[in-house]
Coordinates of C-alpha atoms in Angstrom, one line a residue:
X1 CA 76.3 116.2 73.1
X2 CA 72.7 114.2 75.5
X3 CA 71.8 115.5 78.1
X4 CA 73.1 115.1 81.7
X5 CA 71.3 111.0 83.0
X6 CA 72.9 109.5 85.5
X7 CA 75.4 106.9 85.9
X8 CA 75.1 103.4 88.0
X9 CA 78.0 102.6 90.0
X10 CA 78.7 100.1 92.7
X11 CA 77.5 101.5 95.6
X12 CA 80.9 99.8 97.3
X13 CA 82.6 101.6 95.5
X14 CA 81.5 105.1 96.2
X15 CA 81.2 103.9 99.9
X16 CA 85.1 103.2 99.8
X17 CA 85.5 106.0 98.3
X18 CA 83.2 108.7 101.0
X19 CA 84.8 106.9 103.5
X20 CA 88.5 107.6 101.8
X21 CA 87.1 111.2 101.4
X22 CA 85.9 111.7 105.5
X23 CA 89.2 110.7 107.1
X24 CA 90.5 113.3 105.1
X25 CA 88.7 116.9 105.7
X26 CA 88.8 115.6 109.6
X27 CA 91.7 116.8 109.8
X28 CA 90.8 119.3 112.3
X29 CA 89.1 116.8 114.7
X30 CA 92.3 114.9 115.1
X31 CA 94.8 113.6 116.9
X32 CA 97.4 114.5 116.7
X33 CA 100.9 112.0 117.7
X34 CA 103.4 113.5 119.8
X35 CA 106.1 114.9 117.7
X36 CA 110.0 112.8 117.3
X37 CA 112.5 114.6 117.0
X38 CA 114.0 114.7 113.8
X39 CA 117.5 113.9 112.7
X40 CA 120.2 116.7 112.0
X41 CA 123.1 118.1 113.3
X42 CA 122.0 119.8 116.4
X43 CA 125.0 122.8 115.6
X44 CA 123.1 123.1 112.5
X45 CA 119.7 124.2 113.2
X46 CA 121.2 125.7 116.4
X47 CA 122.7 128.5 113.6
X48 CA 119.9 127.9 111.3
X49 CA 118.5 129.3 114.6
X50 CA 120.0 131.9 115.5
X51 CA 120.6 133.4 111.5
X52 CA 116.9 133.6 111.6
X53 CA 116.5 135.2 114.9
X54 CA 119.4 138.0 114.5
X55 CA 117.0 138.6 111.3
X56 CA 114.5 139.3 113.4
X57 CA 116.3 141.5 115.8
X58 CA 117.1 143.2 113.1
X59 CA 114.1 143.8 112.4
X60 CA 113.1 145.2 115.5
X61 CA 115.4 147.4 115.4
X62 CA 115.2 148.8 111.9
X63 CA 112.1 148.4 110.3
X64 CA 110.8 146.5 107.7
X65 CA 112.3 148.7 104.8
X66 CA 115.6 148.0 106.1
X67 CA 114.9 144.3 106.7
X68 CA 114.1 143.8 103.1
X69 CA 116.8 145.6 101.7
X70 CA 119.3 144.4 104.1
X71 CA 118.4 141.2 103.4
X72 CA 117.6 141.2 99.1
X73 CA 121.2 140.3 97.8
X74 CA 123.7 137.5 98.8
X75 CA 125.8 139.0 101.3
X76 CA 123.4 138.0 103.7
X77 CA 123.8 134.8 102.7
X78 CA 126.0 133.2 106.0
X79 CA 127.6 129.5 105.8
X80 CA 124.7 128.8 103.3
X81 CA 122.2 130.1 104.5
X82 CA 119.7 133.6 103.6
X83 CA 116.7 134.2 104.7
X84 CA 113.3 133.8 102.5
X85 CA 111.4 136.3 104.4
X86 CA 107.5 136.0 102.9
X87 CA 104.4 138.1 104.1
X88 CA 101.9 136.0 105.5
X89 CA 98.8 137.7 104.6
X90 CA 99.4 138.5 101.9
X91 CA 101.5 135.2 101.2
X92 CA 103.8 137.6 99.4
X93 CA 107.7 137.0 98.9
X94 CA 109.6 140.0 99.9
X95 CA 113.1 139.0 100.1
X96 CA 114.8 136.6 98.0
X97 CA 119.1 136.8 98.3
X98 CA 119.7 134.0 95.7
X99 CA 116.9 133.9 93.8
X100 CA 114.0 136.5 91.9
X101 CA 111.3 135.1 93.8
X102 CA 110.3 138.7 95.7
X103 CA 106.7 139.8 94.5
X104 CA 106.1 136.5 93.7
X105 CA 102.9 134.5 95.6
X106 CA 103.2 131.2 97.3
X107 CA 100.0 129.8 98.3
X108 CA 99.7 126.6 96.7
X109 CA 98.3 126.7 92.8
X110 CA 101.2 129.7 92.8
X111 CA 104.4 129.7 89.8
X112 CA 106.3 128.3 93.6
X113 CA 104.7 126.6 96.3
X114 CA 106.0 127.3 99.7
X115 CA 102.1 126.8 101.1
X116 CA 103.4 124.6 104.1
X117 CA 105.7 127.1 104.8
X118 CA 103.3 130.0 105.9
X119 CA 100.8 127.7 107.7
X120 CA 103.6 125.3 110.1
X121 CA 105.3 128.6 110.6
X122 CA 105.4 129.2 114.8
X123 CA 106.2 131.8 117.0
X124 CA 109.1 128.9 118.4
X125 CA 110.0 128.2 114.9
X126 CA 109.0 124.7 113.5
X127 CA 111.7 122.2 110.7
X128 CA 110.5 121.1 107.7
X129 CA 112.9 118.0 105.7
X130 CA 112.9 118.1 101.8
X131 CA 114.7 119.5 98.5
X132 CA 115.9 122.7 97.9
X133 CA 118.1 124.8 96.8
X134 CA 121.9 125.7 97.9
X135 CA 122.1 129.3 98.2
X136 CA 125.9 129.1 97.2
X137 CA 126.4 126.6 94.9
X138 CA 123.2 126.7 93.6
X139 CA 122.6 123.0 93.8
X140 CA 119.6 121.0 94.7
X141 CA 119.7 119.0 97.6
X142 CA 118.8 118.2 100.9
X143 CA 117.6 121.0 103.2
X144 CA 116.4 121.3 107.0
X145 CA 114.1 124.7 107.1
X146 CA 113.2 126.8 109.8
X147 CA 109.9 128.4 109.7
X148 CA 109.1 131.2 112.8
X149 CA 106.5 133.6 112.5
X150 CA 107.0 137.3 113.4
X151 CA 104.7 139.9 113.3
X152 CA 102.6 138.4 110.8
X153 CA 105.4 138.0 108.4
X154 CA 107.3 134.5 108.0
X155 CA 111.5 134.1 108.2
X156 CA 112.9 131.0 107.2
X157 CA 116.2 129.7 106.9
X158 CA 117.8 126.0 105.9
X159 CA 120.7 124.5 105.7
X160 CA 122.0 121.4 103.9
X161 CA 121.4 118.2 105.3
X162 CA 123.4 114.7 104.8
X163 CA 121.6 112.2 103.0
X164 CA 122.1 109.3 105.5
X165 CA 120.2 112.0 107.7
X166 CA 116.9 112.2 105.3
X167 CA 116.9 108.9 105.8
X168 CA 117.1 109.0 109.2
X169 CA 114.7 111.4 109.1
X170 CA 112.1 109.5 106.9
X171 CA 112.2 106.5 109.4
X172 CA 111.9 108.7 112.2
X173 CA 108.6 109.3 110.3
X174 CA 107.6 105.9 109.7
X175 CA 108.6 105.1 113.4
X176 CA 106.2 108.0 115.1
X177 CA 103.5 107.1 113.0
X178 CA 104.5 102.9 114.1
X179 CA 104.1 105.3 117.9
X180 CA 100.9 107.0 117.3
X181 CA 99.4 103.1 116.4
X182 CA 100.8 101.1 119.2
X183 CA 98.9 104.2 120.9
X184 CA 96.2 105.2 119.8
X185 CA 94.9 102.0 117.5
X186 CA 94.3 101.3 114.8
X187 CA 90.9 103.4 113.6
X188 CA 92.6 106.1 114.9
X189 CA 95.7 105.9 112.5
X190 CA 93.8 105.5 109.1
X191 CA 92.0 108.2 110.5
X192 CA 95.1 109.9 111.5
X193 CA 97.4 109.7 108.1
X194 CA 94.4 109.7 105.2
X195 CA 94.3 113.5 106.3
X196 CA 96.3 116.9 105.8
X197 CA 97.3 116.9 109.0
X198 CA 99.7 113.8 109.2
X199 CA 101.6 116.1 106.0
X200 CA 104.6 117.0 105.8
X201 CA 106.0 118.8 102.7
X202 CA 107.3 115.3 101.3
X203 CA 106.9 112.8 104.1
X204 CA 103.5 111.0 104.1
X205 CA 102.1 107.8 105.7
X206 CA 100.7 105.1 103.7
X207 CA 99.5 102.0 105.4
X208 CA 99.3 98.6 104.2
X209 CA 97.0 95.7 105.7
X210 CA 98.2 92.9 106.5
X211 CA 96.4 91.1 103.0
X212 CA 98.3 94.1 101.8
X213 CA 95.3 96.2 100.8
X214 CA 95.5 100.4 101.2
X215 CA 94.4 101.4 104.3
X216 CA 95.6 104.8 104.1
X217 CA 96.3 107.2 101.8
X218 CA 96.4 111.5 101.9
X219 CA 97.7 112.2 98.7
X220 CA 95.9 109.5 96.3
X221 CA 92.7 108.3 98.6
X222 CA 92.1 106.1 95.4
X223 CA 94.3 103.6 95.8
X224 CA 92.2 102.9 99.9
X225 CA 90.7 99.7 99.3
X226 CA 93.5 98.7 96.0
X227 CA 95.9 95.5 96.4
X228 CA 99.6 97.8 96.1
X229 CA 100.6 94.4 94.8
X230 CA 98.4 95.9 91.6
X231 CA 100.8 99.2 91.5
X232 CA 102.9 99.3 89.2
X233 CA 105.5 102.9 88.0
X234 CA 105.0 104.5 85.0
X235 CA 108.6 102.5 83.7
X236 CA 107.0 99.7 84.6
X237 CA 108.5 99.1 87.7
X238 CA 106.2 96.2 89.8
X239 CA 106.9 98.7 92.7
X240 CA 103.8 97.4 95.1
X241 CA 105.2 94.2 94.3
X242 CA 108.6 94.5 95.9
X243 CA 107.5 97.3 99.0
X244 CA 105.0 94.1 99.6
X245 CA 108.0 92.4 100.9
X246 CA 108.4 94.3 103.7
X247 CA 109.9 93.4 106.6
X248 CA 110.0 93.3 110.4
X249 CA 113.1 95.3 110.0
X250 CA 111.8 96.6 106.9
X251 CA 113.3 97.2 103.3
X252 CA 114.5 100.3 100.7
X253 CA 112.5 100.8 97.6
X254 CA 113.6 102.7 95.4
X255 CA 110.7 104.0 92.9
X256 CA 109.5 107.2 90.6
X257 CA 106.2 108.6 91.5
X258 CA 104.3 112.0 91.7
X259 CA 105.2 114.9 94.3
X260 CA 102.8 115.5 97.3
X261 CA 103.8 119.7 96.5
X262 CA 104.5 119.3 92.6
X263 CA 102.8 116.1 91.6
X264 CA 105.3 116.3 89.4
X265 CA 107.4 113.0 88.9
X266 CA 110.2 112.3 90.3
X267 CA 112.5 110.0 92.1
X268 CA 111.6 108.7 95.4
X269 CA 113.3 106.5 97.8
X270 CA 110.6 104.3 100.5
X271 CA 111.1 102.5 103.5
X272 CA 108.5 99.8 104.6
X273 CA 108.5 97.7 107.5
X274 CA 105.9 95.3 109.0
X275 CA 104.2 95.7 112.2
X276 CA 101.4 93.7 113.5
X277 CA 101.3 91.9 109.6
X278 CA 100.6 95.3 108.1
X279 CA 103.0 98.1 106.2
X280 CA 104.2 101.6 107.6
X281 CA 106.0 103.1 105.4
X282 CA 107.0 107.0 103.6
X283 CA 109.9 107.7 101.6
X284 CA 111.8 110.9 100.3
X285 CA 112.2 112.6 97.2
X286 CA 116.0 113.4 95.2
X287 CA 116.8 115.2 92.3
X288 CA 114.6 118.6 91.7
X289 CA 110.8 119.1 91.6
X290 CA 109.0 120.4 88.8
X291 CA 107.5 124.0 90.3
X292 CA 106.6 125.6 86.5
X293 CA 102.2 127.1 86.5
X294 CA 100.6 123.9 86.1
X295 CA 99.6 123.5 82.3
X296 CA 95.8 123.1 83.3
X297 CA 95.4 125.5 85.7
X298 CA 93.7 128.4 83.4
X299 CA 94.0 125.9 80.4
X300 CA 89.4 125.8 78.0
X301 CA 89.4 122.4 79.7
X302 CA 87.1 121.1 76.4
X303 CA 91.0 122.3 75.0
X304 CA 93.1 120.6 77.3
X305 CA 90.8 117.5 77.7
X306 CA 91.3 117.0 73.5
X307 CA 94.8 117.9 73.6
X308 CA 95.1 115.6 77.0
X309 CA 94.0 113.0 74.9
X310 CA 95.8 113.7 72.0
X311 CA 98.7 113.4 74.1
X312 CA 98.0 109.6 75.1
X313 CA 97.7 108.3 71.5
X314 CA 101.0 110.2 71.0
X315 CA 102.5 107.5 74.3
X316 CA 100.4 104.3 72.3
X317 CA 102.2 105.2 68.9
X318 CA 105.6 106.1 70.2
X319 CA 106.3 103.2 73.2
X320 CA 103.0 100.8 72.2
X321 CA 100.4 98.9 75.4
X322 CA 102.5 97.8 77.3
X323 CA 104.0 102.3 77.7
X324 CA 100.4 103.6 77.6
X325 CA 99.1 100.7 80.2
X326 CA 101.9 101.1 82.6
X327 CA 101.8 105.7 82.8
X328 CA 98.1 105.9 82.8
X329 CA 97.8 103.1 85.3
X330 CA 99.8 105.0 87.0
X331 CA 98.9 108.3 89.5
X332 CA 102.1 109.5 87.2
X333 CA 99.1 110.1 84.6
X334 CA 96.8 112.8 86.7
X335 CA 96.9 115.9 85.2
X336 CA 94.3 118.0 87.8
X337 CA 91.2 116.4 87.2
X338 CA 92.0 114.4 84.6
X339 CA 93.4 111.3 83.7
X340 CA 92.6 109.0 80.7
X341 CA 90.1 105.7 80.3
X342 CA 90.6 103.6 77.6
X343 CA 88.9 100.0 75.9
X344 CA 91.2 98.1 73.9
X345 CA 89.4 96.8 70.2
X346 CA 86.3 94.8 71.9
X347 CA 85.5 97.8 73.8
X348 CA 86.3 95.8 77.9
X349 CA 88.4 98.7 79.6
X350 CA 92.1 97.7 79.7
X351 CA 93.0 101.8 80.9
X352 CA 91.6 103.3 84.0
X353 CA 93.6 104.7 87.0
X354 CA 90.5 105.3 88.9
X355 CA 88.5 102.6 88.7
X356 CA 91.1 99.7 88.6
X357 CA 88.3 97.4 89.5
X358 CA 86.7 98.4 85.2
X359 CA 89.5 96.5 83.5
X360 CA 88.4 93.9 82.3
X361 CA 84.6 94.8 81.8
X362 CA 83.1 96.0 78.9
X363 CA 82.5 99.7 78.8
X364 CA 79.7 98.9 76.7
X365 CA 78.1 97.5 79.9
X366 CA 78.6 100.4 81.6
X367 CA 74.9 102.0 82.6
X368 CA 72.8 105.5 84.1
X369 CA 70.1 104.5 86.7
X370 CA 67.8 105.9 84.0
X371 CA 68.7 103.3 82.2
X372 CA 70.7 105.8 79.6
X373 CA 73.5 103.7 77.6
X374 CA 76.6 105.6 79.0
X375 CA 79.5 103.6 77.9
X376 CA 77.7 102.8 74.3
X377 CA 77.1 106.2 73.7
X378 CA 81.3 106.5 74.3
X379 CA 81.6 103.6 72.1
X380 CA 80.4 105.1 69.3
X381 CA 83.8 107.5 68.8
X382 CA 85.3 106.2 65.8
X383 CA 89.1 107.0 64.4
X384 CA 87.6 110.2 62.3
X385 CA 85.4 111.9 64.5
X386 CA 85.4 111.6 68.8
X387 CA 82.2 111.8 70.6
X388 CA 81.1 114.2 73.3
X389 CA 79.0 112.7 76.0
X390 CA 77.4 114.6 78.9
X391 CA 76.4 113.0 81.9
X392 CA 76.4 113.0 86.4
X393 CA 79.5 111.4 87.6
X394 CA 80.7 111.9 91.5
X395 CA 82.0 115.6 92.8
X396 CA 85.7 114.9 93.6
X397 CA 85.1 116.7 97.3
X398 CA 81.6 115.4 98.1
X399 CA 81.3 112.1 96.1
X400 CA 78.2 112.9 95.4
X401 CA 77.2 113.4 91.6
X402 CA 77.8 116.7 89.4
X403 CA 78.0 117.8 85.4
X404 CA 80.8 115.9 83.9
X405 CA 81.7 115.7 80.5
X406 CA 83.4 113.6 78.7
X407 CA 85.7 113.2 74.8
X408 CA 86.4 110.2 73.4
X409 CA 88.1 108.7 69.9
X410 CA 89.1 105.7 68.5
X411 CA 92.8 104.9 67.6
X412 CA 94.2 101.7 65.5
X413 CA 90.8 99.9 67.5
X414 CA 91.0 101.4 70.8
X415 CA 89.4 103.5 72.7
X416 CA 90.7 106.7 74.3
X417 CA 88.8 108.9 76.5
X418 CA 88.9 111.7 79.2
X419 CA 86.7 114.7 80.6
X420 CA 86.1 117.6 82.7
X421 CA 83.6 118.4 85.3
X422 CA 81.2 121.0 84.4
X423 CA 82.1 125.1 86.7
X424 CA 79.2 126.9 87.1
X425 CA 79.3 130.1 85.8
X426 CA 79.3 131.8 89.0
X427 CA 80.2 129.4 92.0
X428 CA 80.3 132.2 94.5
X429 CA 76.6 133.5 93.3
X430 CA 75.3 129.7 93.1
X431 CA 76.4 129.3 97.0
X432 CA 74.8 132.4 98.4
X433 CA 71.3 131.6 96.5
X434 CA 72.0 127.4 97.7
X435 CA 71.9 129.2 100.9
X436 CA 69.2 131.0 100.7
X437 CA 66.5 128.1 99.3
X438 CA 67.5 126.1 102.6
X439 CA 66.9 129.0 104.4
X440 CA 63.5 129.4 102.4
X441 CA 62.2 125.7 102.9
X442 CA 63.3 126.2 107.0
X443 CA 60.6 129.1 107.2
X444 CA 58.3 127.4 105.1
X445 CA 58.3 123.8 107.1
X446 CA 60.4 123.5 110.6
X447 CA 63.5 122.9 111.9
X448 CA 63.0 119.0 112.1
X449 CA 62.2 119.0 108.6
X450 CA 64.8 121.0 107.1
X451 CA 67.8 119.1 109.6
X452 CA 66.0 115.7 107.7
X453 CA 65.6 116.3 104.9
X454 CA 69.4 118.3 103.7
X455 CA 70.9 115.5 105.6
X456 CA 69.9 113.7 103.7
X457 CA 71.4 112.7 99.3
X458 CA 68.2 114.7 97.4
X459 CA 69.2 118.3 98.9
X460 CA 72.9 118.0 96.9
X461 CA 73.0 120.4 93.6
X462 CA 76.2 118.7 92.6
X463 CA 79.3 119.5 94.7
X464 CA 76.7 121.5 97.2
X465 CA 75.2 120.8 100.1
X466 CA 73.9 122.7 103.4
X467 CA 76.1 122.4 106.5
X468 CA 73.3 124.0 109.2
X469 CA 74.5 124.8 113.1
X470 CA 72.0 125.4 116.3
X471 CA 72.0 128.4 118.4
X472 CA 75.4 126.9 120.5
X473 CA 77.1 126.6 116.2
X474 CA 76.4 122.6 117.1
X475 CA 76.3 121.0 114.0
X476 CA 72.7 119.1 113.1
X477 CA 73.0 119.1 109.3
X478 CA 76.5 117.3 107.8
X479 CA 75.8 114.6 105.2
X480 CA 78.8 114.5 103.8
X481 CA 81.0 114.6 107.4
X482 CA 78.1 112.8 109.8
X483 CA 81.0 112.0 112.3
X484 CA 80.8 116.1 112.9
X485 CA 77.0 115.7 114.2
X486 CA 76.3 116.9 117.2
X487 CA 79.9 119.0 117.8
X488 CA 80.4 122.3 118.1
X489 CA 81.5 124.0 114.1
X490 CA 84.4 125.7 116.4
X491 CA 86.2 122.7 116.6
X492 CA 87.2 122.1 113.6
X493 CA 90.8 123.5 112.9
X494 CA 93.6 123.6 110.1
X495 CA 96.9 122.1 110.6
X496 CA 98.6 125.1 111.4
X497 CA 96.4 125.7 114.3
X498 CA 94.4 127.5 112.3
X499 CA 90.3 127.9 113.9
X500 CA 88.9 127.8 110.5
X501 CA 85.7 126.4 112.3
X502 CA 85.3 130.1 114.8
X503 CA 86.7 132.4 111.5
X504 CA 83.0 130.4 110.4
X505 CA 81.2 131.3 113.2
X506 CA 82.6 134.7 113.1
X507 CA 81.6 135.4 109.4
X508 CA 78.1 134.3 109.9
X509 CA 77.1 136.9 112.6
X510 CA 76.4 139.4 108.9
X511 CA 76.9 136.5 106.5
X512 CA 80.9 136.0 104.8
X513 CA 83.2 133.8 103.1
X514 CA 85.6 131.9 105.0
X515 CA 88.1 130.2 102.3
X516 CA 90.4 127.2 102.7
X517 CA 93.1 124.8 101.6
X518 CA 91.4 121.6 101.1
X519 CA 92.5 117.6 99.5
X520 CA 90.8 116.7 96.2
X521 CA 89.4 113.2 97.0
X522 CA 89.3 111.6 93.5
X523 CA 92.5 113.9 91.7
X524 CA 96.0 115.2 92.2
X525 CA 95.8 119.2 92.5
X526 CA 94.8 120.2 96.4
X527 CA 91.5 122.4 95.9
X528 CA 90.3 125.6 98.3
X529 CA 87.4 125.6 99.7
X530 CA 84.9 128.3 100.0
X531 CA 81.8 128.6 102.2
X532 CA 79.7 130.7 103.0
X533 CA 78.3 131.1 106.4
X534 CA 74.6 133.2 107.0
X535 CA 73.2 133.6 110.4
X536 CA 69.2 133.7 110.0
X537 CA 66.5 132.9 112.8
X538 CA 69.6 132.0 115.7
X539 CA 70.6 129.2 113.6
X540 CA 73.8 129.1 110.9
X541 CA 73.1 128.5 107.3
X542 CA 76.4 127.5 105.0
X543 CA 77.5 125.9 101.6
X544 CA 79.9 126.6 99.8
X545 CA 82.4 125.1 96.7
X546 CA 85.6 124.3 94.9
X547 CA 87.8 125.6 92.4
X548 CA 91.6 125.7 92.3
X549 CA 91.8 129.0 93.6
X550 CA 92.5 130.3 97.4
X551 CA 90.6 133.6 97.2
X552 CA 86.4 133.6 96.5
X553 CA 85.7 136.0 92.7
X554 CA 82.3 138.2 93.2

């Protein structure tokens, strides 16, 4: 492989992407909108809550073992309601009356993803609307679910919801966003609805400006700054042009789109409504989402890259050029960090789902900042033999350059390529090492010099950068989220109310880890940040690494 070299990418592209990332990661600082009551059958909600409260009472009177025994069988189902009991700390299913889920991990990345049932659970109970399984019929249908946190356990149950009520909930979600905009203004609306705090299971807002340019999209922020009219579904449907026809009265549009939790493509029904010239839109999904383990998780990255490219070639063989363009220029084609970039026989980009502005340009013109002709190296691929090229490319979380490996091969004259980010063998150890290097820098220089150096890009080492807080826990260094400078770390709160900032402060006293989920700004996968923090000379020195595992492996 060639040595790592820098890539010259338009500064404007990464500036826009950085803005999107900052909005996504600023969830803890965003003001949440006033809750709009969901449209549902009041009697049904009351009965579901009563079912859950009865289970809690049973637990209080008889203990955990008896509760598990009572609700771990089909006899406990009442009027289509079954209890799902989860250990909130361990994120493990304890009861499942109608499916064999007992013992399964339910966090992001698990085979059965129900993380929001833990994150959103409150003592009073919180409600969500999504697709689910009817415990009596086994059919997938719209369900209205309540999650209640009690004594470290999540008690949850749901009931069937009429399809028209799901539509009404969708419209209410959009109406809530419009009301938030009217109350808080455009900047606050963009910041909040680009954050994970705004996502409610299948519901999230995508906001389009009066010029039809994306302003907010918390699931696929790389769409921000692009024209919705250019969005084409994997089946060739020009769904973006249909959504752009939205009026002040609102319109419904049906199309295929990845589910925000599973990332598997499903049929979606979206409500789009213009207000002040802009389009406020959200939607619900129909059909059963895939819940199996993603194929890329735990796979050998080099082998998976080759397999991903070969699947793209097979799609081209079977469906032709149009099928290739439709699918691989859509977000449905993302598989974790993998996506396709492809050129025609003249080396002109025809596929790039992340940087659509590259389409129509010559890949051979991609030149690194040091003069390395990366594009020409990729273009050397032949039909008989692919090529591997190692280079630096913006990391999916902080958008700063990190080692990446690309693979390219030709078929029928076309160039097919994909790649993966190089992982450090022991990222936890490297994180601690990076923090110790920062402490040494501080000891050798001064606080002012440390603040200046680590607030600059030259301090970055791939995905690693420093966060520094003073003796009052006020942020001194935040090179990615500069808007947090001068703010106390203690104000950072996740959407489920978890006071992540206070956890970081507590961990720092003796040196410790804090792990939490973060959206991946450039791929289709939910990541975890693993943040190491330690106090030194009254200051908190901290850094983090990212992967798809919920816990630190040391």
